[in-house]
mmCIF file of C-alpha atoms in Angstrom:
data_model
loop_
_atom_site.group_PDB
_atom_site.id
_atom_site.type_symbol
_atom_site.label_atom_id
_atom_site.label_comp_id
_atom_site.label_asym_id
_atom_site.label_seq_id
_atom_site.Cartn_x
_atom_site.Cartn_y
_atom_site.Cartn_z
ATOM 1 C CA UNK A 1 34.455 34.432 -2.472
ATOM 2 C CA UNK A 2 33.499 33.646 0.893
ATOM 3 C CA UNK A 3 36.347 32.109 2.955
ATOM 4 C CA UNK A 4 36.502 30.121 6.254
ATOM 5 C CA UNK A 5 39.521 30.391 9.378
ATOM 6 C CA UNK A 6 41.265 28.279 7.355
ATOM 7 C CA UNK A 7 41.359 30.052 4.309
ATOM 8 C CA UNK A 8 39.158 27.623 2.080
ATOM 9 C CA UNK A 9 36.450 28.347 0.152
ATOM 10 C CA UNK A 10 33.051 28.010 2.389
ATOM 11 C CA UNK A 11 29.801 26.367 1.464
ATOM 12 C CA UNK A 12 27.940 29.754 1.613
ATOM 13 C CA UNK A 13 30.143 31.034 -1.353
ATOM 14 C CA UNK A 14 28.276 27.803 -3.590
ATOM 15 C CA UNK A 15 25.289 29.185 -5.002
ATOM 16 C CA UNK A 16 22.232 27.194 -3.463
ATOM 17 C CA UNK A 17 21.283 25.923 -6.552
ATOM 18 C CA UNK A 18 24.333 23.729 -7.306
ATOM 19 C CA UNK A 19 24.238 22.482 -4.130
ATOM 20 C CA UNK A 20 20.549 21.287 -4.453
ATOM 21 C CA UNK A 21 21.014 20.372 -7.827
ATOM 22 C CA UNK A 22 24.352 18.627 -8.140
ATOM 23 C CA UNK A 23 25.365 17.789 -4.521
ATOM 24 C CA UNK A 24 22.277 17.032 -2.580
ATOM 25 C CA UNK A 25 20.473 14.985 -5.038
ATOM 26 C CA UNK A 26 23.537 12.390 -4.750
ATOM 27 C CA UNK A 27 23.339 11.714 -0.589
ATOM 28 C CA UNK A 28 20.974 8.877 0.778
ATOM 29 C CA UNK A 29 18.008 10.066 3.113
ATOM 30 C CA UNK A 30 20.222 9.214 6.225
ATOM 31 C CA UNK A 31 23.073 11.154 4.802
ATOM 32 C CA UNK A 32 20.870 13.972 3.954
ATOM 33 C CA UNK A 33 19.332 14.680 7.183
ATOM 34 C CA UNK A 34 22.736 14.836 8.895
ATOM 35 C CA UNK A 35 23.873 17.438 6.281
ATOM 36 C CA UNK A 36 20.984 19.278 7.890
ATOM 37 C CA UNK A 37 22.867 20.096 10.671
ATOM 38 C CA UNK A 38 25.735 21.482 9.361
ATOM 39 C CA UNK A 39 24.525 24.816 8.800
ATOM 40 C CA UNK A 40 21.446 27.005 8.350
ATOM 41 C CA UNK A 41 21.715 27.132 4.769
ATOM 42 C CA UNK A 42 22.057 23.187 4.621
ATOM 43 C CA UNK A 43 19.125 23.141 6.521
ATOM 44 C CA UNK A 44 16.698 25.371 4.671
ATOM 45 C CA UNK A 45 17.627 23.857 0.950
ATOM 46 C CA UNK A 46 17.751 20.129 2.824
ATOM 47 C CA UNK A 47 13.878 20.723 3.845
ATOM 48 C CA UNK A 48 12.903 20.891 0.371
ATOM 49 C CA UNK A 49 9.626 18.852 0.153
ATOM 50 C CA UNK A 50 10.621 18.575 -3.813
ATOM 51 C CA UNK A 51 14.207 16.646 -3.008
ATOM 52 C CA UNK A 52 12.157 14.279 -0.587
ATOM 53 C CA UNK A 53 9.517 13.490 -2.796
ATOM 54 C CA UNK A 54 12.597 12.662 -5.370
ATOM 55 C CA UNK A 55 13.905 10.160 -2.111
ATOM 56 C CA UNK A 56 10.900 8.910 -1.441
ATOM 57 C CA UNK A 57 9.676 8.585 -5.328
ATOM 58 C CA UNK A 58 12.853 6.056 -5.970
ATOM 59 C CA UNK A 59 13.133 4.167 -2.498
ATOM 60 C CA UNK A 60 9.192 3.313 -2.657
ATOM 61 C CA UNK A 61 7.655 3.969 -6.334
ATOM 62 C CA UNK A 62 4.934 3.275 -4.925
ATOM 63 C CA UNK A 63 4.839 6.567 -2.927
ATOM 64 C CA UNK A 64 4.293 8.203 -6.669
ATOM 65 C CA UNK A 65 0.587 7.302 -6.390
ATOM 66 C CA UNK A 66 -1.869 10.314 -5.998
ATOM 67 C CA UNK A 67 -3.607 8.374 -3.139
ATOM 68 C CA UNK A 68 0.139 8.916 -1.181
ATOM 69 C CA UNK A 69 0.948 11.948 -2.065
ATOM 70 C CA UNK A 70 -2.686 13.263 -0.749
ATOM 71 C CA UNK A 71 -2.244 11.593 2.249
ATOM 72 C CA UNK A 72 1.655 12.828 2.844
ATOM 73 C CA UNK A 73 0.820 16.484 1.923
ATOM 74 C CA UNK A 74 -0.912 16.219 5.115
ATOM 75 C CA UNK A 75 2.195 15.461 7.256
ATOM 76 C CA UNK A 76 3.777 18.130 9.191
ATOM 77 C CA UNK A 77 7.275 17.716 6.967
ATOM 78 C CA UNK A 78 5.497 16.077 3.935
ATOM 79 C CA UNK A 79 7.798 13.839 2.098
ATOM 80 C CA UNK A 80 10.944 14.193 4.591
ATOM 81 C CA UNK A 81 8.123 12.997 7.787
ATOM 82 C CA UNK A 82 7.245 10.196 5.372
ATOM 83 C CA UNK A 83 11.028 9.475 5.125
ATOM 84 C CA UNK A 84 11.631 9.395 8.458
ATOM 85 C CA UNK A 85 8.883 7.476 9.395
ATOM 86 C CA UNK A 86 9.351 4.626 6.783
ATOM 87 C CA UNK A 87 13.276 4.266 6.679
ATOM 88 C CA UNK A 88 14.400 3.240 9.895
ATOM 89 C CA UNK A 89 13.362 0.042 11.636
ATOM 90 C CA UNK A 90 10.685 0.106 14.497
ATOM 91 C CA UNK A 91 12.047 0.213 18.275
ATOM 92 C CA UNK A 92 11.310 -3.689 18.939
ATOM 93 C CA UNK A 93 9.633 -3.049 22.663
ATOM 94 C CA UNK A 94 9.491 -5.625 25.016
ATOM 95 C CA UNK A 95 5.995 -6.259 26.562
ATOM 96 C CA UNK A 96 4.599 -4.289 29.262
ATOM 97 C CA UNK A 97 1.833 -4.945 31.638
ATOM 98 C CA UNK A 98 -0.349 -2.390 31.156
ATOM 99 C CA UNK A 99 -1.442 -0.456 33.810
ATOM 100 C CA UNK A 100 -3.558 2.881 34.599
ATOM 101 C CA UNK A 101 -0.043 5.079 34.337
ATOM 102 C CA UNK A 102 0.872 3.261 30.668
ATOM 103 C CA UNK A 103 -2.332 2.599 29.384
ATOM 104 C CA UNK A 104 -3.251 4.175 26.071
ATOM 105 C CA UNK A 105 -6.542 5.096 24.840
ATOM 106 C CA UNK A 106 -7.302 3.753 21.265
ATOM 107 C CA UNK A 107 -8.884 5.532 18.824
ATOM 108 C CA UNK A 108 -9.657 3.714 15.509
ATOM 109 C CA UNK A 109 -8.604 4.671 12.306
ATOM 110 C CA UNK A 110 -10.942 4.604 9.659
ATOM 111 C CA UNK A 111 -8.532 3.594 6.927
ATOM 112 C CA UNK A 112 -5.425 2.183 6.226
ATOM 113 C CA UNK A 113 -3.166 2.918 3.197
ATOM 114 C CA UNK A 114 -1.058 0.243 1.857
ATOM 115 C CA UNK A 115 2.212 1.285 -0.482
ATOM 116 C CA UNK A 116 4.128 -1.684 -1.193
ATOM 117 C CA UNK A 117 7.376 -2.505 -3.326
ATOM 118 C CA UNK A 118 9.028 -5.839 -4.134
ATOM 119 C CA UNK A 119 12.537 -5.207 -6.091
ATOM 120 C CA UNK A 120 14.756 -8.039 -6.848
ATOM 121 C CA UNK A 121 18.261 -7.296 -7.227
ATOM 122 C CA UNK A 122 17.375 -3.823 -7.412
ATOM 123 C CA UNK A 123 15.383 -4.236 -10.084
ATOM 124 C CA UNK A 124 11.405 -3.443 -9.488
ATOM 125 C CA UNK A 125 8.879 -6.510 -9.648
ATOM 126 C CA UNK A 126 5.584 -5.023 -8.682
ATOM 127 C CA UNK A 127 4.761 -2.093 -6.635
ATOM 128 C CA UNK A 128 0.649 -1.582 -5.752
ATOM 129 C CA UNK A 129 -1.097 1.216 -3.542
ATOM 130 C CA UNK A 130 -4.332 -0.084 -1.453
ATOM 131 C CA UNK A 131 -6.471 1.134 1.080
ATOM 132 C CA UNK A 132 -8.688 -1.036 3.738
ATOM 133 C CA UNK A 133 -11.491 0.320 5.053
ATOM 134 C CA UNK A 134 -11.070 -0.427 9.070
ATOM 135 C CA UNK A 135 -14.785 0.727 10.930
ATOM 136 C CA UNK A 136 -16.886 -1.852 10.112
ATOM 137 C CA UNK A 137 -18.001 -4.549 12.596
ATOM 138 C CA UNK A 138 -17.182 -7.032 10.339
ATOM 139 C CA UNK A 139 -13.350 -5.820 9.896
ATOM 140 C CA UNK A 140 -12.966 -5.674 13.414
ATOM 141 C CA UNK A 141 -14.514 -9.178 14.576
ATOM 142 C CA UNK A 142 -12.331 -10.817 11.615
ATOM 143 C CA UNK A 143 -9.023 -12.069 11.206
ATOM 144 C CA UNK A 144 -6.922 -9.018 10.311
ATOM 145 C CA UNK A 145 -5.430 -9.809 7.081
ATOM 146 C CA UNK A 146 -4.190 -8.322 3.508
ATOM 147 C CA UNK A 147 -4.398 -9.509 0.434
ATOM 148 C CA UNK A 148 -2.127 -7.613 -1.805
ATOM 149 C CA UNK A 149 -2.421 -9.221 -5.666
ATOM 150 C CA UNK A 150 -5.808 -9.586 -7.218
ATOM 151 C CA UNK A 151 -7.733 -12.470 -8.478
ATOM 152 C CA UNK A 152 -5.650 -14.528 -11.010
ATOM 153 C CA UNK A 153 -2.811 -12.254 -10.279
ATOM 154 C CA UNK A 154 0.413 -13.287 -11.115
ATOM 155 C CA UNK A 155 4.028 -11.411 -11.037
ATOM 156 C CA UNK A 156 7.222 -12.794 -13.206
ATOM 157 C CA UNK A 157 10.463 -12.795 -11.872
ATOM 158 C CA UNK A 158 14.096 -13.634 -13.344
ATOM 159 C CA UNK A 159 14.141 -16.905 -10.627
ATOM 160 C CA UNK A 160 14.616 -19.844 -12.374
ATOM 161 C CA UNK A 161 12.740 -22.918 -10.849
ATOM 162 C CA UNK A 162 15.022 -25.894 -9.954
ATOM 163 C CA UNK A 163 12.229 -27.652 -8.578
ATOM 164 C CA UNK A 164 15.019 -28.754 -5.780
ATOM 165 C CA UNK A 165 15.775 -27.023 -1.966
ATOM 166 C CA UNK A 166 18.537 -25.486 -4.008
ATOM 167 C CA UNK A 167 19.192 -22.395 -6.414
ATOM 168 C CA UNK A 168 15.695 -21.030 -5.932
ATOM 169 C CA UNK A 169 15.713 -20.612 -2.346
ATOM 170 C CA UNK A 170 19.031 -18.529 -2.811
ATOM 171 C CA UNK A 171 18.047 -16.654 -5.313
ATOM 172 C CA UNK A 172 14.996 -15.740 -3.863
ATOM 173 C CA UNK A 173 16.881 -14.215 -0.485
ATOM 174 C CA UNK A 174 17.760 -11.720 -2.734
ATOM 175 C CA UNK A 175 13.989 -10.133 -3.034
ATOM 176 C CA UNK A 176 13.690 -7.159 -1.255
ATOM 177 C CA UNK A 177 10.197 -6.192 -0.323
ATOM 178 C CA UNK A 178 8.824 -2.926 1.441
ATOM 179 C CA UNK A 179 5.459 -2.130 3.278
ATOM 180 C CA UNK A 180 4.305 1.119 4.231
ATOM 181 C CA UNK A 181 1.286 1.392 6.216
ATOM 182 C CA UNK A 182 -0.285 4.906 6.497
ATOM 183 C CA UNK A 183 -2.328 6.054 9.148
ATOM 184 C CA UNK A 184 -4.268 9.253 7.913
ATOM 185 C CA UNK A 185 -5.524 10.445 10.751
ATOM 186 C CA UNK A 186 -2.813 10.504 12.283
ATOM 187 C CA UNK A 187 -0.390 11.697 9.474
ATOM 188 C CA UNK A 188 1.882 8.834 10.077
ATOM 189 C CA UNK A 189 3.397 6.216 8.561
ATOM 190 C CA UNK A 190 5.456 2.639 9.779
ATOM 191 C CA UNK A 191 7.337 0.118 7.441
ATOM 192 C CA UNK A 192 5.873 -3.008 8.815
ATOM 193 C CA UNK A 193 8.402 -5.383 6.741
ATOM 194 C CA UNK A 194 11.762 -6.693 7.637
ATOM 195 C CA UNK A 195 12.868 -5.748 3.719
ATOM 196 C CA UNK A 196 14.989 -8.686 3.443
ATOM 197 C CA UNK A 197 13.579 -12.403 4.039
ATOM 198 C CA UNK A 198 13.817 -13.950 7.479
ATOM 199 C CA UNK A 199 12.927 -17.414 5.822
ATOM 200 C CA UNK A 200 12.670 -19.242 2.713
ATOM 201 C CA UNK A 201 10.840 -22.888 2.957
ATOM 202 C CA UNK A 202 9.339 -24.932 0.665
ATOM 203 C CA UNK A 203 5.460 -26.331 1.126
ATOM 204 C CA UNK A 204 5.922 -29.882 1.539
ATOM 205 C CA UNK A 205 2.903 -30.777 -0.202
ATOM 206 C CA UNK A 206 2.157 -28.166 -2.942
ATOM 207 C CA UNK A 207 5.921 -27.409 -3.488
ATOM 208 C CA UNK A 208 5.244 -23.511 -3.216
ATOM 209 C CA UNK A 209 7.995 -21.462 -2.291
ATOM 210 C CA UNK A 210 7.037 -19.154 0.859
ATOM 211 C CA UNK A 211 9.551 -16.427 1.285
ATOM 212 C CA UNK A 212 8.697 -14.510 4.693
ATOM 213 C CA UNK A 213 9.532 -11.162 5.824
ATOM 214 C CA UNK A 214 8.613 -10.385 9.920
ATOM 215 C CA UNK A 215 8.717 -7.925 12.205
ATOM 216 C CA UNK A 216 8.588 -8.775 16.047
ATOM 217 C CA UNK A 217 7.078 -6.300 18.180
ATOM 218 C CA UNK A 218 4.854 -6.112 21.281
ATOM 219 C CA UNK A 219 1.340 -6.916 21.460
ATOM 220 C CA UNK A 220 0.213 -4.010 23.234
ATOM 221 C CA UNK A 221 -1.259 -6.304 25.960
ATOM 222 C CA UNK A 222 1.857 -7.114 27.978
ATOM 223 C CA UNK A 223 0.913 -10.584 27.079
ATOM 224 C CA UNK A 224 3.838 -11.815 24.784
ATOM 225 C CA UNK A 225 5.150 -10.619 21.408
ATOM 226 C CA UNK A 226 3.486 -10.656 18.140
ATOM 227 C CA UNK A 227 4.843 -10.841 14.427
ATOM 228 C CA UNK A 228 3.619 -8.832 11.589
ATOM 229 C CA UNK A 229 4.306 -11.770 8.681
ATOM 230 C CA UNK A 230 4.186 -11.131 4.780
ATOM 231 C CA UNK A 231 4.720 -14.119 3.123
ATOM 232 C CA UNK A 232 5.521 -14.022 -0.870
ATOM 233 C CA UNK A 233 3.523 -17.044 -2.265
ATOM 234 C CA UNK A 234 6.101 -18.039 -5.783
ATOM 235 C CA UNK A 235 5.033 -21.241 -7.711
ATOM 236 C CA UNK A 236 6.602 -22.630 -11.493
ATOM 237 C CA UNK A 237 7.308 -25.253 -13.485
ATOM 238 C CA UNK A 238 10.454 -26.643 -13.485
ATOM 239 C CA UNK A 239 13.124 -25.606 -15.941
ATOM 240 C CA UNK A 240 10.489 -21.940 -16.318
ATOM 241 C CA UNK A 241 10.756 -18.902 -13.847
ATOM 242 C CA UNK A 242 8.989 -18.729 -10.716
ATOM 243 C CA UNK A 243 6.269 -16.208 -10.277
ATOM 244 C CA UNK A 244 4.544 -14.720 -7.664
ATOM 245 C CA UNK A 245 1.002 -16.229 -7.090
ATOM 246 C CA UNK A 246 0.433 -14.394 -3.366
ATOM 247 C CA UNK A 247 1.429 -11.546 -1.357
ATOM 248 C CA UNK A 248 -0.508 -11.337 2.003
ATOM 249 C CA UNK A 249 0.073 -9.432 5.432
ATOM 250 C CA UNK A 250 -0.890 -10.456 9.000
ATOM 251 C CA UNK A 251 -0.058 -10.424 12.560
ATOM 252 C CA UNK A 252 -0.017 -13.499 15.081
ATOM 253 C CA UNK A 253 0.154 -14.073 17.965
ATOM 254 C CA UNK A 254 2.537 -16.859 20.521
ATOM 255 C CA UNK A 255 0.066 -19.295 19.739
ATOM 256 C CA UNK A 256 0.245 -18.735 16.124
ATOM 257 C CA UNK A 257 -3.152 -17.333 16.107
ATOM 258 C CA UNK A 258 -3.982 -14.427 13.691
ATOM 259 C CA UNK A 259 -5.647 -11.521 15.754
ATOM 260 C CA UNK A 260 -8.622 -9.933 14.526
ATOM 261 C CA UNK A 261 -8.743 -6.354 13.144
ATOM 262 C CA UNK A 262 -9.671 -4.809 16.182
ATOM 263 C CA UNK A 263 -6.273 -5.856 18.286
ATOM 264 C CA UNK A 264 -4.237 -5.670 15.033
ATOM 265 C CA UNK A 265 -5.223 -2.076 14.659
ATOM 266 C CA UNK A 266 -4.109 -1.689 18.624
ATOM 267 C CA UNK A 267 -0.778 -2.635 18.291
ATOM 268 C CA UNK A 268 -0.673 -0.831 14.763
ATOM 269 C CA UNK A 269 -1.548 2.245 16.627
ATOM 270 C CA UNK A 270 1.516 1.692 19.132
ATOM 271 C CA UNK A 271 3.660 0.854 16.400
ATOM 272 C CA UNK A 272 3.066 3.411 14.286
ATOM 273 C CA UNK A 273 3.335 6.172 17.102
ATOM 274 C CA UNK A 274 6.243 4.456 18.932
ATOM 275 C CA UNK A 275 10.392 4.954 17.973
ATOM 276 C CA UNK A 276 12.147 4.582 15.576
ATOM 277 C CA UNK A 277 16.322 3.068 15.079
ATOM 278 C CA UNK A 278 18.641 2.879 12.557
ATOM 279 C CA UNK A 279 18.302 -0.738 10.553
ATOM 280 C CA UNK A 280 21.127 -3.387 11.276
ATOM 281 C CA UNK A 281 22.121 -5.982 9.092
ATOM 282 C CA UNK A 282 20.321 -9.476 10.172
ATOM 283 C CA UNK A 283 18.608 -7.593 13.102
ATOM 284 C CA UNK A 284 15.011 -8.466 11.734
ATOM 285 C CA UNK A 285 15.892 -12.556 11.016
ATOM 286 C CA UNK A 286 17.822 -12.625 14.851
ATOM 287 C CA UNK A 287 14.175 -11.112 16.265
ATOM 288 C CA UNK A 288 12.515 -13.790 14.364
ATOM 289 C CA UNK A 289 14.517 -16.670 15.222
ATOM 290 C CA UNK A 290 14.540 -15.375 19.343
ATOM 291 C CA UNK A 291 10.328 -15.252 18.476
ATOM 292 C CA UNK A 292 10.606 -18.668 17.290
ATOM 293 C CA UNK A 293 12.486 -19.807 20.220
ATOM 294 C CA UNK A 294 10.518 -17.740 23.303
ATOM 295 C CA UNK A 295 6.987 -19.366 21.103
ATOM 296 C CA UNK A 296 8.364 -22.717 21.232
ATOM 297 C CA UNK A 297 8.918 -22.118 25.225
ATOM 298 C CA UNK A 298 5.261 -20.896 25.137
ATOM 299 C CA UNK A 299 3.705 -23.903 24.127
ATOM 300 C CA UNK A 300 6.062 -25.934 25.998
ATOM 301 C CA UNK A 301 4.282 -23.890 28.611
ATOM 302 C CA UNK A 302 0.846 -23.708 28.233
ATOM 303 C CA UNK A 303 0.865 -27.562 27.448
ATOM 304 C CA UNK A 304 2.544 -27.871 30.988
ATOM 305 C CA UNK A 305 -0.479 -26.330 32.144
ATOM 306 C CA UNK A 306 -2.890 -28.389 30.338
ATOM 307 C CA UNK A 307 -1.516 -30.984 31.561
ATOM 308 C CA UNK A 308 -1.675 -29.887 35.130
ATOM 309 C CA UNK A 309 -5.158 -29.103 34.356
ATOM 310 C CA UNK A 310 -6.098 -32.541 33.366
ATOM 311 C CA UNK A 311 -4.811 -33.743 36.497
ATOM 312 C CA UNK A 312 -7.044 -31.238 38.485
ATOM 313 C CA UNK A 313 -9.946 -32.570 37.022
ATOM 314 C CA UNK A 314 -8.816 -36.087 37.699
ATOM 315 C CA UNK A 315 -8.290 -35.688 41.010
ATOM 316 C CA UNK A 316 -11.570 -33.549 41.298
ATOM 317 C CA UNK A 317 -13.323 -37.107 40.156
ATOM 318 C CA UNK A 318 -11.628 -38.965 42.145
ATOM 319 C CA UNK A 319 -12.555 -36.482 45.489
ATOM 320 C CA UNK A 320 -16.060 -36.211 44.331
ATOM 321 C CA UNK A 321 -16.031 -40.245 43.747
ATOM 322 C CA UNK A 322 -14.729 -40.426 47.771
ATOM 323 C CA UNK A 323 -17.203 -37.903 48.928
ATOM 324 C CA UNK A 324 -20.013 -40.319 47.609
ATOM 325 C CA UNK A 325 -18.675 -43.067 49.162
ATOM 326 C CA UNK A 326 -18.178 -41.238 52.669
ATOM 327 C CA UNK A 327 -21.629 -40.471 52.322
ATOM 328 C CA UNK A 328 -22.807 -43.792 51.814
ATOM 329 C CA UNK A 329 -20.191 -45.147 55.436
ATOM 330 C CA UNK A 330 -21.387 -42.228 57.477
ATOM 331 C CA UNK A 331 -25.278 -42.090 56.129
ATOM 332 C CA UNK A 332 -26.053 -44.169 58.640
ATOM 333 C CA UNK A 333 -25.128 -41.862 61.196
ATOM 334 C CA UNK A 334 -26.977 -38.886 62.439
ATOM 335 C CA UNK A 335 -24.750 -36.296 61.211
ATOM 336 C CA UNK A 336 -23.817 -38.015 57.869
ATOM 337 C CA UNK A 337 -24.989 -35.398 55.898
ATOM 338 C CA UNK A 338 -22.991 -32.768 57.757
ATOM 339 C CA UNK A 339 -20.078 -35.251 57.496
ATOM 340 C CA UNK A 340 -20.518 -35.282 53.698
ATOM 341 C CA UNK A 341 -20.769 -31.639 53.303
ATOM 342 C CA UNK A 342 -17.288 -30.673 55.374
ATOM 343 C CA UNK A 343 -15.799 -33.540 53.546
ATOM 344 C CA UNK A 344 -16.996 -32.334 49.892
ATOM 345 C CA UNK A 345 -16.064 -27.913 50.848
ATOM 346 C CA UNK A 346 -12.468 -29.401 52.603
ATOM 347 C CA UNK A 347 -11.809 -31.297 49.286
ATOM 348 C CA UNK A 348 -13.073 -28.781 46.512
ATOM 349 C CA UNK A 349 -11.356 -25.592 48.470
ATOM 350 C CA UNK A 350 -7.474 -27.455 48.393
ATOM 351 C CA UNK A 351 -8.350 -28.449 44.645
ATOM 352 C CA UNK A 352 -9.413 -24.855 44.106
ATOM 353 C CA UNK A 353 -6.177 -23.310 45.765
ATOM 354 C CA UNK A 354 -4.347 -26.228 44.249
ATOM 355 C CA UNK A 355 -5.238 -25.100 41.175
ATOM 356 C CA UNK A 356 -4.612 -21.286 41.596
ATOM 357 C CA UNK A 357 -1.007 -21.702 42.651
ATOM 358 C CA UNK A 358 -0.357 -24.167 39.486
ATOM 359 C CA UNK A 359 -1.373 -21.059 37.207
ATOM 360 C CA UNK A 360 0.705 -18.616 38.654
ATOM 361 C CA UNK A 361 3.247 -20.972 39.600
ATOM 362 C CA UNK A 362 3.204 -21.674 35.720
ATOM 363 C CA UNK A 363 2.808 -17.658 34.347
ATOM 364 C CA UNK A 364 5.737 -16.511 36.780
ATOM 365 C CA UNK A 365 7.895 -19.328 35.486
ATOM 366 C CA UNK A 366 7.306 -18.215 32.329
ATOM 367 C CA UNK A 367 7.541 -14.346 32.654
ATOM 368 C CA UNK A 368 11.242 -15.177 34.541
ATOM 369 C CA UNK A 369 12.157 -17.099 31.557
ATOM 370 C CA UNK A 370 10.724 -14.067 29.046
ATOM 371 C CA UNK A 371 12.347 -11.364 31.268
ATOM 372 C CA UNK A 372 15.657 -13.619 30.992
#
């Protein structure tokens, strides 16, 4: 048997297929790509498309559907690329103006493949595969979002409804829900969901449950940050279970505006090319909350401005109401009208440059407050 310096048996003298078999098969995906690098042999039986499909297979079982495992035989490490791709969290970017050295240029995919899971407790609710069709004008010009259950549609789960802020909400922090986006032309693939719930709030009027998982993450215009939201729609009778009435997907924007398909697929595109990092604990509810917060200071903001723009038009009144008046006290006077005419250009260029400073006065404030 194969020893090492120290005298102890060494993982070359293991036949290959107990350690695929018996050892392998028990890591985690993290744990199994740093066995990779322990040795050449590790390496070779640790790129086994088979054990990754396995990985992949009870993570998502979703990712069991023909449609994915056409569209992953396709990537350049299969199963272990869709792994990689879907596991971590995405690198949460700060925006960037964009300029001729950054600029990217965008090149629509025609489809989008949707795998998504929702476990609870570890146990699996509902898991659906879907594809959206992304070249036609009217996709593009629309709001971009997905509707996951059909019409009528309805999912069980254990949750019993209390019909108070009380047990439900807690018990329903405890649903776990996963969505992979594919890109097939480019052979990629991005978790877009936060796994864990950033926020569970009752609808004041219906008395839904909306449980809300988010991912921050730039908009690809240097103009702010965006959120991809899914929100999990759960409804019941009190004293029965809850059950899932709505699962739907979308990205907004600072104002709270959803963006059309055409800029969602944009920042898709940078999100789904861009880094990955290892998930923390909370990481995705802290992004949320700090979205909440810099959104809040947006609107705080752009009312500001409003409000300075209401002004501007006052005053403009006002000047144009004096002009009139000048040209009614000098129109008796040979050079009235040339008197009116300096009076209304003087006037209308300080509002003008009034008016211009406000704005940038207002975005630099802003940006300081961002960048701070």
């Amino acid at each position: 048997m194969a020893e090492d310096d120290g005298g102890r048996a060494a993982i070359t003298a293991v036949h290959p297929d107990i350690i695929q078999t018996l050892i392998l098969t028990k890591l985690d995906g993290p744990t199994l790509i740093s066995a990779s690098f322990a040795s050449l042999q590790l390496q070779n039986l640790c790129s086994d498309d088979e054990l990754w499909r396995k990985f992949c297979n009870s993570s998502w079982p979703s990712t069991s559907d023909p449609l994915i495992k056409n569209a992953v035989a396709a990537f350049p490490s299969g199963h272990r690329s869709l792994f990689s791709d879907s596991f971590p969290s995405i690198t949460h970017n700060e925006p960037k103006p964009i300029t001729g050295n950054n600029s990217k240029q965008y090149f629509p995919s025609p489809e989008l493949i949707s795998a998504v899971d929702i476990h609870f407790e570890g146990n699996l609710l509902y898991s659906k595969v879907l594809t959206n069709e992304t070249e036609s004008g009217w996709f593009m010009s629309s709001p971009f979002r997905i509707e996951l259950l059909g019409h009528k549609e309805i999912v069980p789960t254990p949750v019993k409804f209390d019909g108070e802020d009380g047990n439900s909400k807690l018990e329903l922090q405890k649903m776990k829900l996963s969505w992979i986006l594919i890109d097939p032309s480019r052979n990629r693939a991005v978790n877009v969901s936060s796994l864990h719930p950033v926020s569970v709030q009752r609808h004041w009027l219906t008395g839904e449950l909306k449980v809300r998982y988010s991912t921050v993450m730039g908009s690809g215009a240097g103009e702010g940050l965006v959120q991809c939201g899914i929100v999990v729609t759960c409804e019941g009778k009190e004293g029965g279970e809850l059950h899932v009435r709505e699962v739907s997907m979308q990205i907004e924007d600072m104002d709270g505006k959803v963006l059309c398909g055409k800029d969602s697929l944009v920042i898709l595109q940078e999100v789904i090319e861009g880094g990955r990092k290892k998930r923390k604990e909370n990481e995705e509810k802290e992004n949320y909350e700090n979205f909440l917060e810099l959104k809040k200071k947006w609107k705080e903001n752009k009312q500001k401005k409003e409000k300075n723009l209401d002004m501007m038009c006052i005053a403009s009144g006002i000047t144009i109401l004096i002009s009139f008046w000048s040209l009614i006290v000098f129109g008796s006077r040979s050079n009235g009208k040339d008197n009116f005419i300096y009076i209304m250009v003087y006037c209308m260029e300080n509002l003008l440059l009034g008016y211009v400073n406000m704005y940038y006065r207002g975005v630099s404030n802003f940006t300081g407050e961002t960048s701070g």
